[in-house]
Amino acid sequence: MKNLISASTLALLAASGAASADTTLRLVEVITSPARTETLRQIVATFEEANPGTTVEIISLPWGEAFQKFATMVSAGDLPDVVEMPDTWLSLYANNGLLESLEPYLADWDTTADLTDRALELGRDVDDTAYMLPYGFYLRALFYNKDLLAEAGVEPPTTLAEFRSASEAISDLPGKSGYCMRGGPGGLNGWMMAAATMAGDNRYFTEDGTSTMDSEGWAKGIEWYVNLYKDGLAPRDSVNWGFNEIVAGFYSGTCAFLDQDPDALIAIAERMTEDQYGVIPMPKGPDGKSFPTIGYAGWSMMAASEHKDLAWNLIATLEGPEGNIAWNKTIGALPVLKSAEEDEFYAAPAFEGWFDALADEDVVPTTMPTYLEEFAYFKDSLSIASGQRALLGEITPQELASEWAAYLTKAQQNFLAD
């Protein structure tokens, strides 16, 4: 425990004010795994040691059910003090007055200056107010299996055309597929990257709020993505795959390509050596650009908390240099602190693909329209169901594009009207 947070940090936290006796803070984590929860417990134990009399109850919600379960908690008035806040949920809860502004705390926090500009920008996505403090970034890059590519006689792809050709060659190998497709929960990123990259533009809406999803370029990208599955370049059961399944599909050698964030490194590095896989920027489209999604998650304070100062101290412990770097080493996200660049962990070859992407002006990190209140439902429910129907041939790619465009247009125009 003590190797995660330094003694100096303990002293600093203790000096900020002792906790009142017998106080319980409730913290909800929604992106869970045994390793994440264990690291969270260790950091929380440091907070408890610095605040005698305070106990933190950690409530872990499985990611596949987290959106519905947390919404049920909120509707029942069962509110925690601190919640792990995915980017796609931020607008929903901030716009409904359920989150506390962190601006007063950031103004006095000595670590605020160490936060990257991007972290502050994204945390202030709603009303230019920090209703969430990001803890890490999830930027998509392309994992590739070196052995399978060598066996198929192909090179790591730099364009969508090369990616398609390489996937075809690998899928000709017995029992192998080119692409670990995420057709189930969390799969929206793949659709959006393919559509924007084929279109050569990451603008989701025109000025009047009309969605571009069914425009020629975006619809062509959706069709390209459907064809990967329809033509047998992804495993047949990948229509239902979520995070765990696509990562297992990659490290088991079932498929050769995986688009994923740095968090996939945790499981992959345990099962593959560095000479068996590589990571490169996402392939570029006809216009010479690619648009990998960049997501983020962080910590938010609920406005209903009766212990706001303590809740902030907990967030500060999680987000401070020792806590944040320890946390991101476990979860595999890119940290939000400038000082993290000095840590030797991030100098490992496995991270080169993400840093190369960030350095390439033709690779444009793209956030999805998470500021829309309706986006959380779109991402976690509607897009999964209709995306699977398109993959299975129950609706055409154009019908899918039109359905998504209609939903997003209504959401954007509601936003503009407000």
Coordinates of C-alpha atoms in Angstrom, one line a residue:
M1 CA 0.0 0.0 0.0
K2 CA 2.6 2.5 1.1
N3 CA 4.6 2.0 -2.1
L4 CA 1.8 3.6 -4.1
I5 CA 1.6 6.9 -2.2
S6 CA 4.5 8.6 -0.6
A7 CA 4.8 9.7 3.0
S8 CA 4.9 13.3 2.0
T9 CA 1.5 13.0 0.3
L10 CA 0.1 11.4 3.4
A11 CA 1.3 14.3 5.5
L12 CA -0.1 16.8 3.0
L13 CA -3.5 15.1 3.0
A14 CA -3.5 14.9 6.8
A15 CA -2.7 18.6 7.0
S16 CA -5.7 19.5 4.8
G17 CA -8.0 18.6 7.7
A18 CA -8.8 15.5 9.7
A19 CA -12.0 13.6 8.9
S20 CA -14.8 13.7 11.3
A21 CA -15.3 10.4 13.2
D22 CA -17.3 7.6 11.8
T23 CA -17.8 9.1 8.4
T24 CA -18.5 6.8 5.4
L25 CA -17.9 7.9 1.9
R26 CA -19.4 5.8 -0.9
L27 CA -17.4 5.5 -4.2
V28 CA -18.9 3.7 -7.3
E29 CA -16.5 2.3 -9.9
V30 CA -18.1 1.3 -13.2
I31 CA -15.2 0.1 -15.4
T32 CA -14.2 -2.9 -13.3
S33 CA -11.7 -5.7 -13.2
P34 CA -10.0 -7.5 -10.3
A35 CA -6.7 -5.6 -10.9
R36 CA -8.4 -2.2 -11.1
T37 CA -10.4 -2.8 -8.0
E38 CA -7.3 -4.0 -6.0
T39 CA -5.3 -0.9 -7.0
L40 CA -8.3 1.3 -6.2
R41 CA -8.5 -0.3 -2.8
Q42 CA -4.8 0.4 -2.1
I43 CA -5.1 4.1 -3.1
V44 CA -8.3 4.4 -1.0
A45 CA -6.5 2.8 2.0
T46 CA -4.0 5.6 1.8
F47 CA -6.8 8.2 1.9
E48 CA -8.3 6.4 4.9
E49 CA -5.0 6.4 6.7
A50 CA -4.7 10.2 6.1
N51 CA -8.3 10.8 7.3
P52 CA -8.8 8.8 10.6
G53 CA -12.4 7.9 11.2
T54 CA -13.3 7.9 7.5
T55 CA -14.2 4.7 5.7
V56 CA -14.7 4.5 2.0
E57 CA -17.2 1.9 0.7
I58 CA -16.3 0.8 -2.8
I59 CA -19.3 -0.3 -4.9
S60 CA -18.2 -2.1 -8.1
L61 CA -20.6 -2.3 -11.0
P62 CA -19.8 -4.6 -13.9
W63 CA -19.2 -2.5 -17.0
G64 CA -21.7 -4.3 -19.2
E65 CA -24.5 -3.5 -16.8
A66 CA -23.1 -0.3 -15.2
F67 CA -25.1 2.3 -17.2
Q68 CA -28.4 0.7 -16.2
K69 CA -27.4 -0.2 -12.7
F70 CA -26.1 3.3 -11.9
A71 CA -29.1 5.0 -13.5
T72 CA -31.3 2.8 -11.2
M73 CA -29.3 3.9 -8.2
V74 CA -29.7 7.5 -9.1
S75 CA -33.5 7.2 -9.7
A76 CA -33.8 5.5 -6.3
G77 CA -31.9 8.3 -4.6
D78 CA -29.2 5.9 -3.7
L79 CA -26.4 8.4 -4.5
P80 CA -22.7 7.9 -3.7
D81 CA -20.2 10.7 -2.9
V82 CA -17.8 10.0 -5.7
V83 CA -18.4 8.1 -9.0
E84 CA -16.1 6.9 -11.7
M85 CA -17.5 8.9 -14.7
P86 CA -17.1 7.7 -18.3
D87 CA -17.0 10.5 -20.9
T88 CA -20.3 9.3 -22.4
W89 CA -22.2 9.7 -19.1
L90 CA -20.9 13.2 -18.2
S91 CA -23.4 15.3 -20.1
L92 CA -26.3 13.2 -18.9
Y93 CA -25.5 13.7 -15.2
A94 CA -24.0 17.2 -15.3
N95 CA -26.9 18.7 -17.3
N96 CA -29.4 17.3 -14.8
G97 CA -27.7 19.0 -11.9
L98 CA -26.4 15.8 -10.2
L99 CA -22.7 16.6 -10.3
E100 CA -20.8 19.1 -8.2
S101 CA -18.5 21.6 -9.9
L102 CA -14.9 20.9 -9.0
E103 CA -13.7 24.4 -10.1
P104 CA -13.4 25.8 -6.5
Y105 CA -11.2 22.8 -5.5
L106 CA -9.1 23.0 -8.6
A107 CA -8.4 26.7 -8.0
D108 CA -6.7 25.8 -4.7
W109 CA -5.1 22.4 -5.6
D110 CA -1.3 22.5 -6.0
T111 CA -1.5 19.7 -8.6
T112 CA -3.8 21.6 -11.0
A113 CA -0.8 23.1 -12.8
D114 CA 0.5 19.5 -13.5
L115 CA -2.7 18.6 -15.4
T116 CA -2.4 18.6 -19.1
D117 CA -4.4 21.1 -21.1
R118 CA -6.3 18.3 -22.7
A119 CA -7.4 16.9 -19.3
L120 CA -8.8 20.2 -18.2
E121 CA -10.5 20.8 -21.6
L122 CA -12.3 17.4 -21.5
G123 CA -13.2 17.7 -17.8
R124 CA -14.9 21.0 -18.7
D125 CA -16.9 19.5 -21.6
V126 CA -20.2 20.6 -20.1
D127 CA -20.8 24.4 -19.7
D128 CA -17.0 24.9 -19.5
T129 CA -17.2 23.6 -15.9
A130 CA -15.1 20.8 -14.4
Y131 CA -17.9 18.4 -13.4
M132 CA -15.4 15.6 -13.8
L133 CA -11.6 15.3 -13.5
P134 CA -10.3 12.9 -16.1
Y135 CA -7.8 10.3 -14.8
G136 CA -6.6 8.9 -18.1
F137 CA -7.0 8.9 -21.9
Y138 CA -8.1 6.0 -24.1
L139 CA -6.7 6.6 -27.6
R140 CA -7.3 3.9 -30.2
A141 CA -4.3 2.4 -32.0
L142 CA -3.9 -0.9 -34.0
F143 CA -2.4 -4.0 -32.4
Y144 CA -1.1 -6.5 -34.9
N145 CA 0.2 -10.1 -34.5
K146 CA 3.7 -10.3 -36.0
D147 CA 3.6 -14.0 -36.4
L148 CA 0.3 -14.1 -38.3
L149 CA 1.3 -11.3 -40.6
A150 CA 4.5 -13.0 -41.4
E151 CA 2.7 -16.3 -42.1
A152 CA 0.3 -14.5 -44.4
G153 CA 3.1 -12.6 -46.1
V154 CA 1.7 -9.1 -45.4
E155 CA 3.1 -6.0 -43.7
P156 CA 1.5 -3.9 -41.0
P157 CA -1.2 -1.8 -42.8
T158 CA -1.0 2.0 -43.0
T159 CA -4.3 2.5 -45.0
L160 CA -7.8 1.1 -44.9
A161 CA -7.1 -0.6 -48.3
E162 CA -4.0 -2.3 -46.9
F163 CA -5.9 -3.3 -43.8
R164 CA -8.6 -4.9 -45.9
S165 CA -6.1 -6.8 -48.0
A166 CA -4.1 -8.0 -45.0
S167 CA -7.3 -9.2 -43.3
E168 CA -8.2 -11.1 -46.4
A169 CA -4.8 -12.8 -46.5
I170 CA -4.9 -13.7 -42.8
S171 CA -8.4 -15.0 -43.1
D172 CA -7.2 -17.5 -45.7
L173 CA -5.1 -19.2 -43.0
P174 CA -6.9 -22.2 -41.4
G175 CA -8.9 -21.1 -38.4
K176 CA -7.7 -17.5 -38.5
S177 CA -9.5 -14.2 -39.0
G178 CA -8.1 -10.8 -39.8
Y179 CA -10.0 -8.5 -37.4
C180 CA -11.1 -8.8 -33.8
M181 CA -14.4 -7.0 -34.3
R182 CA -16.2 -5.6 -31.3
G183 CA -19.9 -6.1 -32.3
G184 CA -21.2 -6.1 -28.7
P185 CA -20.9 -3.6 -25.8
G186 CA -18.5 -0.8 -26.4
G187 CA -18.3 -1.4 -30.1
L188 CA -19.4 2.1 -31.3
N189 CA -15.8 3.3 -31.6
G190 CA -15.0 0.9 -34.5
W191 CA -18.0 2.1 -36.5
M192 CA -17.2 5.8 -35.9
M193 CA -13.5 5.5 -36.8
A194 CA -14.3 3.6 -40.0
A195 CA -17.0 6.1 -41.1
A196 CA -15.0 9.2 -40.3
T197 CA -11.8 7.9 -41.8
M198 CA -13.5 6.8 -45.0
A199 CA -15.2 10.2 -45.2
G200 CA -12.0 12.1 -44.4
D201 CA -13.8 14.3 -41.9
N202 CA -14.7 13.9 -38.2
R203 CA -17.5 16.4 -38.0
Y204 CA -20.6 14.7 -36.7
F205 CA -23.0 17.5 -37.6
T206 CA -23.6 20.4 -40.0
E207 CA -24.1 23.9 -38.6
D208 CA -27.9 23.4 -38.4
G209 CA -27.5 20.3 -36.3
T210 CA -28.1 17.7 -39.1
S211 CA -26.0 14.5 -38.6
T212 CA -23.5 13.6 -41.2
M213 CA -23.9 9.9 -40.4
D214 CA -25.9 9.2 -43.5
S215 CA -23.8 11.4 -45.8
E216 CA -22.0 9.7 -48.7
G217 CA -18.6 9.4 -47.0
W218 CA -19.8 8.3 -43.6
A219 CA -22.3 5.8 -45.1
K220 CA -19.5 4.4 -47.2
G221 CA -17.4 3.9 -44.1
I222 CA -20.3 2.1 -42.4
E223 CA -20.7 -0.2 -45.4
W224 CA -16.9 -0.9 -45.4
Y225 CA -17.1 -1.9 -41.7
V226 CA -20.2 -4.2 -42.3
N227 CA -18.4 -5.9 -45.2
L228 CA -15.5 -6.8 -42.9
Y229 CA -17.9 -9.0 -41.0
K230 CA -20.1 -10.1 -43.9
D231 CA -17.1 -11.2 -46.0
G232 CA -15.7 -13.4 -43.2
L233 CA -12.8 -11.2 -42.2
A234 CA -13.8 -11.2 -38.5
P235 CA -14.9 -14.2 -36.4
R236 CA -18.6 -15.1 -36.8
D237 CA -19.3 -14.8 -33.1
S238 CA -17.6 -11.4 -32.9
V239 CA -21.0 -9.9 -33.5
N240 CA -21.5 -10.3 -29.8
W241 CA -17.9 -9.6 -28.6
G242 CA -17.1 -7.0 -26.0
F243 CA -13.7 -5.9 -24.6
N244 CA -12.7 -9.2 -22.9
E245 CA -13.6 -11.2 -26.0
I246 CA -11.7 -9.1 -28.5
V247 CA -8.6 -8.9 -26.4
A248 CA -8.7 -12.7 -25.9
G249 CA -9.2 -13.2 -29.6
F250 CA -6.0 -11.3 -30.2
Y251 CA -3.7 -12.8 -27.7
S252 CA -5.0 -16.3 -28.5
G253 CA -4.1 -15.8 -32.1
T254 CA -7.6 -16.2 -33.4
C255 CA -7.4 -12.8 -35.2
A256 CA -4.4 -10.7 -36.2
F257 CA -5.7 -7.1 -35.8
L258 CA -7.2 -5.4 -32.8
D259 CA -8.1 -1.7 -32.5
Q260 CA -7.9 -0.8 -28.8
D261 CA -6.8 1.6 -26.2
P262 CA -3.6 1.1 -24.0
D263 CA -5.7 -0.8 -21.4
A264 CA -5.6 -3.8 -23.7
L265 CA -1.8 -4.0 -23.0
I266 CA -2.5 -5.4 -19.5
A267 CA -3.8 -8.7 -20.7
I268 CA -1.8 -8.9 -23.9
A269 CA 1.6 -8.2 -22.2
E270 CA 0.9 -11.0 -19.8
R271 CA 0.4 -13.5 -22.6
M272 CA 2.6 -12.3 -25.5
T273 CA 6.2 -11.2 -25.7
E274 CA 7.1 -7.8 -27.3
D275 CA 8.5 -9.7 -30.3
Q276 CA 5.1 -11.2 -31.0
Y277 CA 3.0 -8.1 -31.4
G278 CA 3.3 -4.5 -32.3
V279 CA 1.2 -1.3 -32.0
I280 CA 0.8 1.3 -34.8
P281 CA -1.4 4.3 -35.5
M282 CA -4.9 3.5 -37.0
P283 CA -4.9 3.1 -40.8
K284 CA -5.6 6.1 -42.9
G285 CA -8.4 6.6 -45.4
P286 CA -8.6 7.8 -49.0
D287 CA -7.8 11.4 -47.9
G288 CA -4.6 10.4 -46.1
K289 CA -6.1 10.9 -42.6
S290 CA -7.3 8.7 -39.8
F291 CA -9.6 9.7 -36.9
P292 CA -8.9 7.4 -33.9
T293 CA -11.4 7.9 -31.1
I294 CA -10.0 9.3 -27.9
G295 CA -12.1 8.6 -24.9
Y296 CA -11.6 9.3 -21.2
A297 CA -12.9 8.6 -17.8
G298 CA -12.5 10.3 -14.5
W299 CA -13.9 11.0 -11.1
S300 CA -16.9 13.1 -10.3
M301 CA -18.4 14.3 -7.0
M302 CA -22.2 14.0 -6.7
A303 CA -23.9 17.2 -5.8
A304 CA -25.9 15.5 -3.1
S305 CA -22.8 14.4 -1.1
E306 CA -23.0 15.5 2.5
H307 CA -19.2 15.3 2.8
K308 CA -17.9 17.4 -0.1
D309 CA -14.6 18.4 1.3
L310 CA -13.8 14.8 2.1
A311 CA -15.0 13.7 -1.3
W312 CA -12.7 16.2 -2.9
N313 CA -9.8 14.9 -0.8
L314 CA -10.5 11.4 -2.0
I315 CA -10.5 12.6 -5.6
A316 CA -7.3 14.5 -5.0
T317 CA -5.7 11.3 -3.6
L318 CA -6.8 9.4 -6.7
E319 CA -5.7 12.1 -9.1
G320 CA -2.4 13.2 -7.4
P321 CA 0.9 12.2 -8.9
E322 CA 1.4 8.9 -7.0
G323 CA -2.2 7.8 -7.2
N324 CA -2.8 8.7 -10.8
I325 CA 0.4 7.1 -12.2
A326 CA -0.2 3.9 -10.1
W327 CA -3.8 3.8 -11.3
N328 CA -2.9 4.3 -15.0
K329 CA -0.1 1.7 -14.8
T330 CA -2.8 -0.8 -13.7
I331 CA -5.6 0.2 -16.1
G332 CA -3.4 1.0 -19.1
A333 CA -4.7 4.5 -19.9
L334 CA -2.4 7.4 -20.8
P335 CA -2.1 9.5 -17.7
V336 CA -3.3 13.1 -17.4
L337 CA -0.3 14.6 -15.6
K338 CA 2.6 16.3 -17.4
S339 CA 5.0 14.8 -14.9
A340 CA 4.1 11.3 -16.0
E341 CA 6.1 11.7 -19.1
E342 CA 9.2 11.3 -16.9
D343 CA 8.2 7.9 -15.7
E344 CA 10.2 5.1 -17.4
F345 CA 7.1 2.9 -17.7
Y346 CA 5.8 5.0 -20.6
A347 CA 9.1 4.7 -22.4
A348 CA 8.4 1.0 -23.2
P349 CA 8.2 0.1 -26.9
A350 CA 4.6 -0.9 -26.5
F351 CA 3.6 2.7 -26.2
E352 CA 5.3 3.9 -29.4
G353 CA 2.2 3.4 -31.4
W354 CA 0.2 5.9 -29.4
F355 CA 3.0 8.4 -29.2
D356 CA 3.5 8.1 -33.0
A357 CA -0.2 8.7 -33.4
L358 CA -0.1 11.8 -31.3
A359 CA 2.9 13.1 -33.2
D360 CA 1.4 12.6 -36.7
E361 CA -0.7 15.6 -37.8
D362 CA -2.7 13.4 -40.2
V363 CA -3.8 11.2 -37.3
V364 CA -6.6 13.3 -35.7
P365 CA -7.7 12.1 -32.2
T366 CA -11.5 12.4 -32.2
T367 CA -14.0 12.7 -29.4
M368 CA -17.5 11.4 -29.9
P369 CA -20.4 13.8 -29.2
T370 CA -20.6 12.8 -25.5
Y371 CA -21.9 16.3 -24.6
L372 CA -25.4 15.2 -25.8
E373 CA -27.6 13.9 -23.1
E374 CA -29.0 11.3 -25.4
F375 CA -25.5 9.9 -26.3
A376 CA -25.1 7.5 -23.4
Y377 CA -28.2 5.6 -24.4
F378 CA -27.1 5.8 -28.1
K379 CA -23.7 4.3 -27.3
D380 CA -24.7 1.7 -24.7
S381 CA -28.0 0.5 -26.1
L382 CA -29.3 1.7 -29.4
S383 CA -26.1 1.4 -31.4
I384 CA -25.3 -2.1 -30.2
A385 CA -28.7 -3.5 -31.2
S386 CA -29.0 -1.8 -34.6
G387 CA -25.3 -2.4 -35.3
Q388 CA -25.7 -6.1 -34.8
R389 CA -28.7 -6.1 -37.0
A390 CA -26.6 -4.6 -39.8
L391 CA -23.8 -7.0 -39.3
L392 CA -26.3 -9.9 -39.5
G393 CA -27.9 -8.6 -42.7
E394 CA -31.2 -7.8 -41.1
I395 CA -30.9 -4.1 -42.2
T396 CA -28.7 -2.6 -44.9
P397 CA -25.7 -0.3 -44.0
Q398 CA -27.6 2.6 -45.5
E399 CA -30.6 1.9 -43.3
L400 CA -28.3 1.8 -40.3
A401 CA -26.7 5.1 -41.3
S402 CA -30.1 6.7 -41.7
E403 CA -31.4 5.4 -38.3
W404 CA -28.3 6.7 -36.5
A405 CA -28.5 10.0 -38.4
A406 CA -32.1 10.6 -37.4
Y407 CA -31.4 9.9 -33.7
L408 CA -28.3 12.1 -33.6
T409 CA -29.9 14.9 -35.5
K410 CA -32.8 15.1 -33.1
A411 CA -30.3 15.0 -30.1
Q412 CA -28.1 17.7 -31.6
Q413 CA -31.0 20.0 -32.5
N414 CA -32.4 19.6 -29.0
F415 CA -28.9 20.6 -27.7
L416 CA -28.8 23.7 -30.0
A417 CA -32.3 24.7 -29.0
D418 CA -31.4 24.6 -25.4

